[in-house]
GROMACS .gro file of N, CA, C and O in nm:
model
  444
    1MET      N    1   5.227 -11.684  -6.100
    1MET     CA    2   5.349 -11.695  -6.214
    1MET      C    3   5.320 -11.716  -6.366
    1MET      O    4   5.225 -11.789  -6.405
    2ASN      N    5   5.354 -11.639  -6.456
    2ASN     CA    6   5.343 -11.641  -6.617
    2ASN      C    7   5.409 -11.750  -6.683
    2ASN      O    8   5.471 -11.829  -6.598
    3THR      N    9   5.410 -11.775  -6.790
    3THR     CA   10   5.478 -11.905  -6.846
    3THR      C   11   5.639 -11.881  -6.875
    3THR      O   12   5.673 -11.987  -6.866
    4ARG      N   13   5.662 -11.784  -6.896
    4ARG     CA   14   5.782 -11.743  -6.828
    4ARG      C   15   5.859 -11.744  -6.732
    4ARG      O   16   5.979 -11.735  -6.688
    5GLY      N   17   5.796 -11.768  -6.639
    5GLY     CA   18   5.857 -11.826  -6.493
    5GLY      C   19   5.858 -11.643  -6.427
    5GLY      O   20   5.890 -11.641  -6.286
    6ASP      N   21   5.822 -11.560  -6.468
    6ASP     CA   22   5.841 -11.417  -6.412
    6ASP      C   23   5.684 -11.411  -6.301
    6ASP      O   24   5.600 -11.441  -6.367
    7PHE      N   25   5.686 -11.309  -6.199
    7PHE     CA   26   5.564 -11.334  -6.134
    7PHE      C   27   5.529 -11.191  -6.199
    7PHE      O   28   5.553 -11.087  -6.272
    8MET      N   29   5.385 -11.190  -6.215
    8MET     CA   30   5.285 -11.113  -6.260
    8MET      C   31   5.259 -11.002  -6.189
    8MET      O   32   5.288 -11.043  -6.024
    9ARG      N   33   5.240 -10.883  -6.192
    9ARG     CA   34   5.244 -10.714  -6.143
    9ARG      C   35   5.113 -10.733  -6.075
    9ARG      O   36   5.001 -10.744  -6.134
   10LYS      N   37   5.139 -10.676  -5.924
   10LYS     CA   38   4.959 -10.687  -5.855
   10LYS      C   39   4.944 -10.564  -5.893
   10LYS      O   40   5.004 -10.438  -5.906
   11ILE      N   41   4.839 -10.534  -5.879
   11ILE     CA   42   4.746 -10.432  -5.897
   11ILE      C   43   4.705 -10.367  -5.730
   11ILE      O   44   4.630 -10.454  -5.700
   12TYR      N   45   4.769 -10.262  -5.748
   12TYR     CA   46   4.751 -10.226  -5.599
   12TYR      C   47   4.582 -10.155  -5.540
   12TYR      O   48   4.587 -10.059  -5.660
   13THR      N   49   4.591 -10.161  -5.458
   13THR     CA   50   4.475 -10.073  -5.411
   13THR      C   51   4.521  -9.920  -5.335
   13THR      O   52   4.624  -9.916  -5.390
   14GLU      N   53   4.447  -9.848  -5.265
   14GLU     CA   54   4.496  -9.710  -5.227
   14GLU      C   55   4.569  -9.747  -5.082
   14GLU      O   56   4.645  -9.666  -5.060
   15CYS      N   57   4.577  -9.849  -5.057
   15CYS     CA   58   4.641  -9.847  -4.886
   15CYS      C   59   4.817  -9.921  -4.958
   15CYS      O   60   4.856  -9.908  -4.992
   16PRO      N   61   4.844  -9.774  -4.820
   16PRO     CA   62   4.970  -9.771  -4.858
   16PRO      C   63   5.009  -9.886  -4.794
   16PRO      O   64   5.184  -9.913  -4.842
   17VAL      N   65   5.008  -9.969  -4.713
   17VAL     CA   66   4.994 -10.101  -4.623
   17VAL      C   67   5.050 -10.183  -4.716
   17VAL      O   68   5.190 -10.249  -4.716
   18GLU      N   69   4.945 -10.200  -4.790
   18GLU     CA   70   4.957 -10.323  -4.916
   18GLU      C   71   5.038 -10.289  -5.019
   18GLU      O   72   5.148 -10.388  -5.084
   19TYR      N   73   5.101 -10.147  -5.018
   19TYR     CA   74   5.192 -10.118  -5.103
   19TYR      C   75   5.338 -10.140  -5.098
   19TYR      O   76   5.450 -10.247  -5.117
   20THR      N   77   5.320 -10.112  -4.950
   20THR     CA   78   5.457 -10.149  -4.879
   20THR      C   79   5.518 -10.299  -4.872
   20THR      O   80   5.599 -10.355  -4.904
   21ALA      N   81   5.383 -10.362  -4.804
   21ALA     CA   82   5.380 -10.492  -4.830
   21ALA      C   83   5.441 -10.613  -4.955
   21ALA      O   84   5.530 -10.724  -4.994
   22SER      N   85   5.396 -10.511  -5.042
   22SER     CA   86   5.409 -10.614  -5.206
   22SER      C   87   5.569 -10.556  -5.245
   22SER      O   88   5.621 -10.648  -5.291
   23LEU      N   89   5.635 -10.464  -5.158
   23LEU     CA   90   5.821 -10.458  -5.198
   23LEU      C   91   5.864 -10.579  -5.117
   23LEU      O   92   5.961 -10.596  -5.172
   24ILE      N   93   5.836 -10.540  -5.039
   24ILE     CA   94   5.875 -10.688  -4.934
   24ILE      C   95   5.793 -10.812  -4.876
   24ILE      O   96   5.845 -10.883  -4.786
   25ALA      N   97   5.723 -10.854  -5.018
   25ALA     CA   98   5.651 -10.927  -5.003
   25ALA      C   99   5.689 -11.089  -5.010
   25ALA      O  100   5.622 -11.135  -4.937
   26ASN      N  101   5.813 -11.181  -5.023
   26ASN     CA  102   5.846 -11.302  -4.911
   26ASN      C  103   5.966 -11.265  -4.854
   26ASN      O  104   6.068 -11.167  -4.848
   27LYS      N  105   5.956 -11.404  -4.816
   27LYS     CA  106   6.099 -11.408  -4.701
   27LYS      C  107   6.236 -11.400  -4.762
   27LYS      O  108   6.296 -11.346  -4.727
   28TRP      N  109   6.266 -11.400  -4.912
   28TRP     CA  110   6.357 -11.363  -4.984
   28TRP      C  111   6.384 -11.250  -5.004
   28TRP      O  112   6.512 -11.205  -4.964
   29LYS      N  113   6.311 -11.193  -5.033
   29LYS     CA  114   6.343 -11.028  -5.054
   29LYS      C  115   6.375 -10.968  -4.885
   29LYS      O  116   6.441 -10.870  -4.918
   30ILE      N  117   6.307 -11.037  -4.843
   30ILE     CA  118   6.322 -10.959  -4.661
   30ILE      C  119   6.478 -10.983  -4.619
   30ILE      O  120   6.556 -10.936  -4.586
   31LEU      N  121   6.529 -11.073  -4.655
   31LEU     CA  122   6.652 -11.129  -4.657
   31LEU      C  123   6.740 -11.055  -4.718
   31LEU      O  124   6.872 -11.063  -4.671
   32ILE      N  125   6.705 -11.051  -4.886
   32ILE     CA  126   6.795 -10.968  -4.931
   32ILE      C  127   6.870 -10.826  -4.876
   32ILE      O  128   6.966 -10.764  -4.870
   33LEU      N  129   6.703 -10.756  -4.844
   33LEU     CA  130   6.704 -10.587  -4.790
   33LEU      C  131   6.806 -10.605  -4.702
   33LEU      O  132   6.866 -10.509  -4.686
   34ARG      N  133   6.801 -10.739  -4.583
   34ARG     CA  134   6.862 -10.744  -4.442
   34ARG      C  135   7.001 -10.724  -4.491
   34ARG      O  136   7.080 -10.665  -4.449
   35ASP      N  137   7.058 -10.787  -4.575
   35ASP     CA  138   7.194 -10.803  -4.626
   35ASP      C  139   7.212 -10.697  -4.674
   35ASP      O  140   7.357 -10.613  -4.670
   36LEU      N  141   7.132 -10.613  -4.771
   36LEU     CA  142   7.168 -10.477  -4.835
   36LEU      C  143   7.178 -10.381  -4.692
   36LEU      O  144   7.266 -10.269  -4.775
   37LEU      N  145   7.122 -10.349  -4.604
   37LEU     CA  146   7.112 -10.267  -4.533
   37LEU      C  147   7.224 -10.203  -4.500
   37LEU      O  148   7.254 -10.118  -4.432
   38THR      N  149   7.370 -10.326  -4.503
   38THR     CA  150   7.458 -10.321  -4.401
   38THR      C  151   7.592 -10.256  -4.521
   38THR      O  152   7.666 -10.251  -4.531
   39GLY      N  153   7.509 -10.261  -4.649
   39GLY     CA  154   7.606 -10.219  -4.757
   39GLY      C  155   7.620 -10.259  -4.886
   39GLY      O  156   7.521 -10.363  -4.911
   40THR      N  157   7.688 -10.199  -4.960
   40THR     CA  158   7.678 -10.311  -5.134
   40THR      C  159   7.768 -10.430  -5.086
   40THR      O  160   7.837 -10.487  -5.031
   41LYS      N  161   7.703 -10.516  -5.181
   41LYS     CA  162   7.661 -10.657  -5.196
   41LYS      C  163   7.747 -10.694  -5.321
   41LYS      O  164   7.700 -10.660  -5.376
   42ARG      N  165   7.816 -10.821  -5.359
   42ARG     CA  166   7.831 -10.888  -5.439
   42ARG      C  167   7.760 -10.970  -5.479
   42ARG      O  168   7.684 -11.000  -5.363
   43TYR      N  169   7.685 -11.054  -5.571
   43TYR     CA  170   7.643 -11.148  -5.591
   43TYR      C  171   7.657 -11.266  -5.508
   43TYR      O  172   7.526 -11.327  -5.427
   44ASN      N  173   7.791 -11.287  -5.520
   44ASN     CA  174   7.834 -11.437  -5.415
   44ASN      C  175   7.810 -11.432  -5.322
   44ASN      O  176   7.808 -11.500  -5.206
   45GLU      N  177   7.855 -11.265  -5.255
   45GLU     CA  178   7.801 -11.267  -5.111
   45GLU      C  179   7.668 -11.283  -5.102
   45GLU      O  180   7.640 -11.321  -4.934
   46LEU      N  181   7.555 -11.204  -5.128
   46LEU     CA  182   7.409 -11.265  -5.082
   46LEU      C  183   7.391 -11.414  -5.151
   46LEU      O  184   7.340 -11.484  -5.007
   47THR      N  185   7.473 -11.476  -5.205
   47THR     CA  186   7.478 -11.648  -5.171
   47THR      C  187   7.497 -11.748  -5.095
   47THR      O  188   7.398 -11.809  -5.012
   48LYS      N  189   7.566 -11.653  -5.015
   48LYS     CA  190   7.642 -11.714  -4.919
   48LYS      C  191   7.561 -11.697  -4.763
   48LYS      O  192   7.577 -11.764  -4.696
   49SER      N  193   7.518 -11.548  -4.751
   49SER     CA  194   7.489 -11.507  -4.698
   49SER      C  195   7.323 -11.558  -4.624
   49SER      O  196   7.256 -11.541  -4.541
   50ILE      N  197   7.288 -11.542  -4.786
   50ILE     CA  198   7.105 -11.609  -4.776
   50ILE      C  199   7.093 -11.789  -4.764
   50ILE      O  200   7.080 -11.820  -4.871
   51VAL      N  201   7.098 -11.842  -4.688
   51VAL     CA  202   7.107 -11.981  -4.682
   51VAL      C  203   6.979 -12.024  -4.717
   51VAL      O  204   6.850 -11.968  -4.675
   52GLY      N  205   6.973 -12.155  -4.823
   52GLY     CA  206   6.889 -12.178  -4.880
   52GLY      C  207   6.830 -12.137  -5.014
   52GLY      O  208   6.736 -12.205  -5.040
   53ILE      N  209   6.848 -12.020  -5.047
   53ILE     CA  210   6.791 -11.952  -5.163
   53ILE      C  211   6.898 -12.020  -5.275
   53ILE      O  212   6.980 -11.991  -5.258
   54SER      N  213   6.839 -12.039  -5.359
   54SER     CA  214   6.842 -12.082  -5.504
   54SER      C  215   6.958 -11.973  -5.614
   54SER      O  216   6.862 -11.879  -5.598
   55ALA      N  217   7.012 -11.992  -5.695
   55ALA     CA  218   7.095 -11.894  -5.800
   55ALA      C  219   6.964 -11.854  -5.871
   55ALA      O  220   6.930 -11.669  -5.860
   56LYS      N  221   6.830 -11.934  -5.893
   56LYS     CA  222   6.725 -11.859  -5.977
   56LYS      C  223   6.637 -11.773  -5.885
   56LYS      O  224   6.629 -11.669  -5.949
   57VAL      N  225   6.614 -11.826  -5.790
   57VAL     CA  226   6.545 -11.768  -5.702
   57VAL      C  227   6.650 -11.609  -5.647
   57VAL      O  228   6.529 -11.497  -5.665
   58LEU      N  229   6.698 -11.625  -5.624
   58LEU     CA  230   6.784 -11.485  -5.583
   58LEU      C  231   6.828 -11.388  -5.670
   58LEU      O  232   6.776 -11.259  -5.666
   59THR      N  233   6.801 -11.460  -5.813
   59THR     CA  234   6.826 -11.342  -5.932
   59THR      C  235   6.670 -11.264  -5.966
   59THR      O  236   6.692 -11.170  -5.995
   60GLU      N  237   6.622 -11.378  -5.960
   60GLU     CA  238   6.449 -11.352  -5.970
   60GLU      C  239   6.416 -11.212  -5.909
   60GLU      O  240   6.323 -11.088  -5.944
   61ASN      N  241   6.443 -11.219  -5.744
   61ASN     CA  242   6.425 -11.133  -5.680
   61ASN      C  243   6.501 -11.017  -5.676
   61ASN      O  244   6.412 -10.886  -5.651
   62LEU      N  245   6.623 -11.029  -5.691
   62LEU     CA  246   6.732 -10.874  -5.749
   62LEU      C  247   6.627 -10.828  -5.870
   62LEU      O  248   6.664 -10.703  -5.838
   63ARG      N  249   6.614 -10.909  -5.944
   63ARG     CA  250   6.522 -10.824  -6.037
   63ARG      C  251   6.408 -10.741  -6.021
   63ARG      O  252   6.390 -10.668  -6.062
   64GLN      N  253   6.302 -10.845  -5.971
   64GLN     CA  254   6.190 -10.745  -5.892
   64GLN      C  255   6.248 -10.648  -5.806
   64GLN      O  256   6.174 -10.525  -5.821
   65LEU      N  257   6.337 -10.609  -5.733
   65LEU     CA  258   6.362 -10.498  -5.646
   65LEU      C  259   6.412 -10.424  -5.708
   65LEU      O  260   6.411 -10.298  -5.715
   66GLU      N  261   6.508 -10.450  -5.818
   66GLU     CA  262   6.550 -10.327  -5.888
   66GLU      C  263   6.436 -10.260  -5.992
   66GLU      O  264   6.429 -10.168  -6.008
   67SER      N  265   6.355 -10.363  -6.035
   67SER     CA  266   6.247 -10.255  -6.136
   67SER      C  267   6.168 -10.217  -6.071
   67SER      O  268   6.090 -10.113  -6.107
   68ASP      N  269   6.168 -10.238  -5.900
   68ASP     CA  270   6.105 -10.130  -5.801
   68ASP      C  271   6.118 -10.043  -5.723
   68ASP      O  272   6.090  -9.968  -5.643
   69GLY      N  273   6.284  -9.995  -5.789
   69GLY     CA  274   6.316  -9.886  -5.750
   69GLY      C  275   6.428  -9.910  -5.642
   69GLY      O  276   6.424  -9.812  -5.558
   70ILE      N  277   6.409 -10.007  -5.598
   70ILE     CA  278   6.453 -10.075  -5.399
   70ILE      C  279   6.662 -10.062  -5.410
   70ILE      O  280   6.692 -10.070  -5.359
   71VAL      N  281   6.672 -10.167  -5.552
   71VAL     CA  282   6.759 -10.197  -5.541
   71VAL      C  283   6.863 -10.167  -5.661
   71VAL      O  284   6.791 -10.132  -5.792
   72VAL      N  285   6.994 -10.108  -5.673
   72VAL     CA  286   7.050 -10.031  -5.814
   72VAL      C  287   7.163 -10.191  -5.815
   72VAL      O  288   7.232 -10.197  -5.735
   73ARG      N  289   7.178 -10.220  -5.963
   73ARG     CA  290   7.252 -10.330  -5.954
   73ARG      C  291   7.377 -10.236  -6.055
   73ARG      O  292   7.366 -10.156  -6.201
   74LYS      N  293   7.505 -10.227  -6.016
   74LYS     CA  294   7.596 -10.224  -6.093
   74LYS      C  295   7.702 -10.304  -6.159
   74LYS      O  296   7.749 -10.394  -6.078
   75VAL      N  297   7.706 -10.323  -6.326
   75VAL     CA  298   7.809 -10.380  -6.366
   75VAL      C  299   7.964 -10.338  -6.393
   75VAL      O  300   7.943 -10.233  -6.474
   76TYR      N  301   8.065 -10.397  -6.345
   76TYR     CA  302   8.221 -10.358  -6.385
   76TYR      C  303   8.218 -10.420  -6.514
   76TYR      O  304   8.197 -10.545  -6.501
   77PRO      N  305   8.283 -10.350  -6.621
   77PRO     CA  306   8.344 -10.411  -6.759
   77PRO      C  307   8.497 -10.446  -6.739
   77PRO      O  308   8.540 -10.402  -6.772
   78VAL      N  309   8.469 -10.570  -6.641
   78VAL     CA  310   8.556 -10.675  -6.639
   78VAL      C  311   8.590 -10.804  -6.673
   78VAL      O  312   8.464 -10.862  -6.660
   79VAL      N  313   8.680 -10.875  -6.704
   79VAL     CA  314   8.654 -11.023  -6.681
   79VAL      C  315   8.754 -11.083  -6.546
   79VAL      O  316   8.842 -11.061  -6.551
   80PRO      N  317   8.653 -11.176  -6.494
   80PRO     CA  318   8.538 -11.209  -6.473
   80PRO      C  319   8.445 -11.145  -6.457
   80PRO      O  320   8.473 -11.008  -6.412
   81PRO      N  321   8.269 -11.118  -6.491
   81PRO     CA  322   8.226 -11.024  -6.440
   81PRO      C  323   8.216 -10.941  -6.303
   81PRO      O  324   8.213 -11.087  -6.206
   82LYS      N  325   8.180 -10.815  -6.311
   82LYS     CA  326   8.189 -10.799  -6.138
   82LYS      C  327   8.044 -10.745  -6.153
   82LYS      O  328   8.007 -10.596  -6.166
   83VAL      N  329   7.945 -10.778  -6.045
   83VAL     CA  330   7.783 -10.713  -6.013
   83VAL      C  331   7.807 -10.691  -5.887
   83VAL      O  332   7.837 -10.791  -5.771
   84GLU      N  333   7.768 -10.569  -5.871
   84GLU     CA  334   7.769 -10.524  -5.723
   84GLU      C  335   7.620 -10.491  -5.737
   84GLU      O  336   7.531 -10.408  -5.799
   85TYR      N  337   7.532 -10.506  -5.604
   85TYR     CA  338   7.386 -10.438  -5.558
   85TYR      C  339   7.383 -10.380  -5.445
   85TYR      O  340   7.495 -10.397  -5.332
   86SER      N  341   7.318 -10.262  -5.430
   86SER     CA  342   7.330 -10.168  -5.347
   86SER      C  343   7.157 -10.090  -5.315
   86SER      O  344   7.129 -10.110  -5.452
   87LEU      N  345   7.101 -10.079  -5.207
   87LEU     CA  346   6.996  -9.991  -5.204
   87LEU      C  347   7.041  -9.858  -5.273
   87LEU      O  348   7.095  -9.814  -5.224
   88THR      N  349   6.891  -9.812  -5.313
   88THR     CA  350   6.849  -9.648  -5.367
   88THR      C  351   6.818  -9.585  -5.252
   88THR      O  352   6.798  -9.662  -5.133
   89LYS      N  353   6.817  -9.447  -5.257
   89LYS     CA  354   6.725  -9.419  -5.151
   89LYS      C  355   6.568  -9.448  -5.127
   89LYS      O  356   6.575  -9.493  -4.990
   90LYS      N  357   6.545  -9.506  -5.184
   90LYS     CA  358   6.409  -9.572  -5.134
   90LYS      C  359   6.417  -9.641  -5.093
   90LYS      O  360   6.310  -9.681  -4.996
   91GLY      N  361   6.547  -9.782  -5.088
   91GLY     CA  362   6.558  -9.879  -5.033
   91GLY      C  363   6.613  -9.858  -4.929
   91GLY      O  364   6.547  -9.929  -4.825
   92SER      N  365   6.697  -9.773  -4.883
   92SER     CA  366   6.737  -9.726  -4.770
   92SER      C  367   6.593  -9.705  -4.670
   92SER      O  368   6.625  -9.734  -4.550
   93GLU      N  369   6.524  -9.620  -4.715
   93GLU     CA  370   6.397  -9.572  -4.650
   93GLU      C  371   6.321  -9.666  -4.582
   93GLU      O  372   6.233  -9.665  -4.484
   94LEU      N  373   6.370  -9.779  -4.633
   94LEU     CA  374   6.310  -9.945  -4.551
   94LEU      C  375   6.362  -9.979  -4.442
   94LEU      O  376   6.326 -10.037  -4.327
   95LYS      N  377   6.454  -9.925  -4.389
   95LYS     CA  378   6.591  -9.969  -4.257
   95LYS      C  379   6.448  -9.889  -4.152
   95LYS      O  380   6.491 -10.042  -4.096
   96PRO      N  381   6.393  -9.816  -4.095
   96PRO     CA  382   6.299  -9.858  -3.984
   96PRO      C  383   6.207  -9.970  -3.981
   96PRO      O  384   6.211  -9.991  -3.852
   97ILE      N  385   6.175 -10.011  -4.071
   97ILE     CA  386   6.081 -10.090  -4.041
   97ILE      C  387   6.125 -10.262  -4.054
   97ILE      O  388   6.124 -10.302  -3.987
   98PHE      N  389   6.277 -10.240  -4.104
   98PHE     CA  390   6.323 -10.327  -4.060
   98PHE      C  391   6.440 -10.330  -3.931
   98PHE      O  392   6.422 -10.443  -3.850
   99ASP      N  393   6.434 -10.199  -3.873
   99ASP     CA  394   6.444 -10.230  -3.739
   99ASP      C  395   6.382 -10.243  -3.595
   99ASP      O  396   6.395 -10.341  -3.512
  100LEU      N  397   6.240 -10.256  -3.663
  100LEU     CA  398   6.103 -10.242  -3.587
  100LEU      C  399   6.094 -10.422  -3.567
  100LEU      O  400   6.014 -10.492  -3.509
  101MET      N  401   6.098 -10.505  -3.727
  101MET     CA  402   6.098 -10.649  -3.738
  101MET      C  403   6.231 -10.705  -3.641
  101MET      O  404   6.188 -10.783  -3.566
  102TYR      N  405   6.311 -10.616  -3.611
  102TYR     CA  406   6.408 -10.699  -3.547
  102TYR      C  407   6.374 -10.664  -3.405
  102TYR      O  408   6.429 -10.799  -3.324
  103GLU      N  409   6.328 -10.588  -3.364
  103GLU     CA  410   6.302 -10.584  -3.240
  103GLU      C  411   6.190 -10.649  -3.203
  103GLU      O  412   6.196 -10.721  -3.102
  104TYR      N  413   6.099 -10.693  -3.257
  104TYR     CA  414   6.002 -10.758  -3.222
  104TYR      C  415   6.036 -10.917  -3.256
  104TYR      O  416   5.984 -10.980  -3.137
  105GLY      N  417   6.146 -10.926  -3.310
  105GLY     CA  418   6.175 -11.088  -3.317
  105GLY      C  419   6.259 -11.119  -3.242
  105GLY      O  420   6.268 -11.179  -3.148
  106ASN      N  421   6.354 -11.009  -3.142
  106ASN     CA  422   6.411 -11.030  -3.057
  106ASN      C  423   6.364 -11.031  -2.928
  106ASN      O  424   6.350 -11.114  -2.869
  107LYS      N  425   6.255 -10.986  -2.934
  107LYS     CA  426   6.154 -10.948  -2.813
  107LYS      C  427   6.049 -11.112  -2.820
  107LYS      O  428   6.080 -11.205  -2.669
  108TYR      N  429   6.060 -11.152  -2.915
  108TYR     CA  430   5.913 -11.270  -2.929
  108TYR      C  431   6.006 -11.402  -2.978
  108TYR      O  432   5.949 -11.535  -2.998
  109LYS      N  433   6.112 -11.419  -3.012
  109LYS     CA  434   6.134 -11.555  -3.092
  109LYS      C  435   6.207 -11.645  -2.959
  109LYS      O  436   6.133 -11.812  -3.023
  110LYS      N  437   6.202 -11.648  -2.838
  110LYS     CA  438   6.265 -11.730  -2.778
  110LYS      C  439   6.123 -11.765  -2.659
  110LYS      O  440   6.129 -11.856  -2.593
  111LYS      N  441   5.954 -11.673  -2.735
  111LYS     CA  442   5.887 -11.725  -2.617
  111LYS      C  443   5.793 -11.833  -2.723
  111LYS      O  444   5.780 -11.905  -2.818
   0.00000   0.00000   0.00000
């Protein structure tokens, strides 16, 4: 991380696996994407469903996912502010990966 607390951008090799892994590089991004695969969520819904994540970490990861073109943030001009997050087409195309992760975890989590 740099002095502002932002994650430094990775310089990618030509490997498609490395690129894909960098998009879902940490536990929190995976859990955020898991929740958004079921549909649009408000910020508070994400904080409640992702156990153990701090507001700062959630915000940082949502911003990274947005800058990577995986998540779109929609702000409604109301008071109090209403913000919703949903997957872009690029984000939705990660679903088969999550389906395989689910199958793998379901198969081996009890062993």
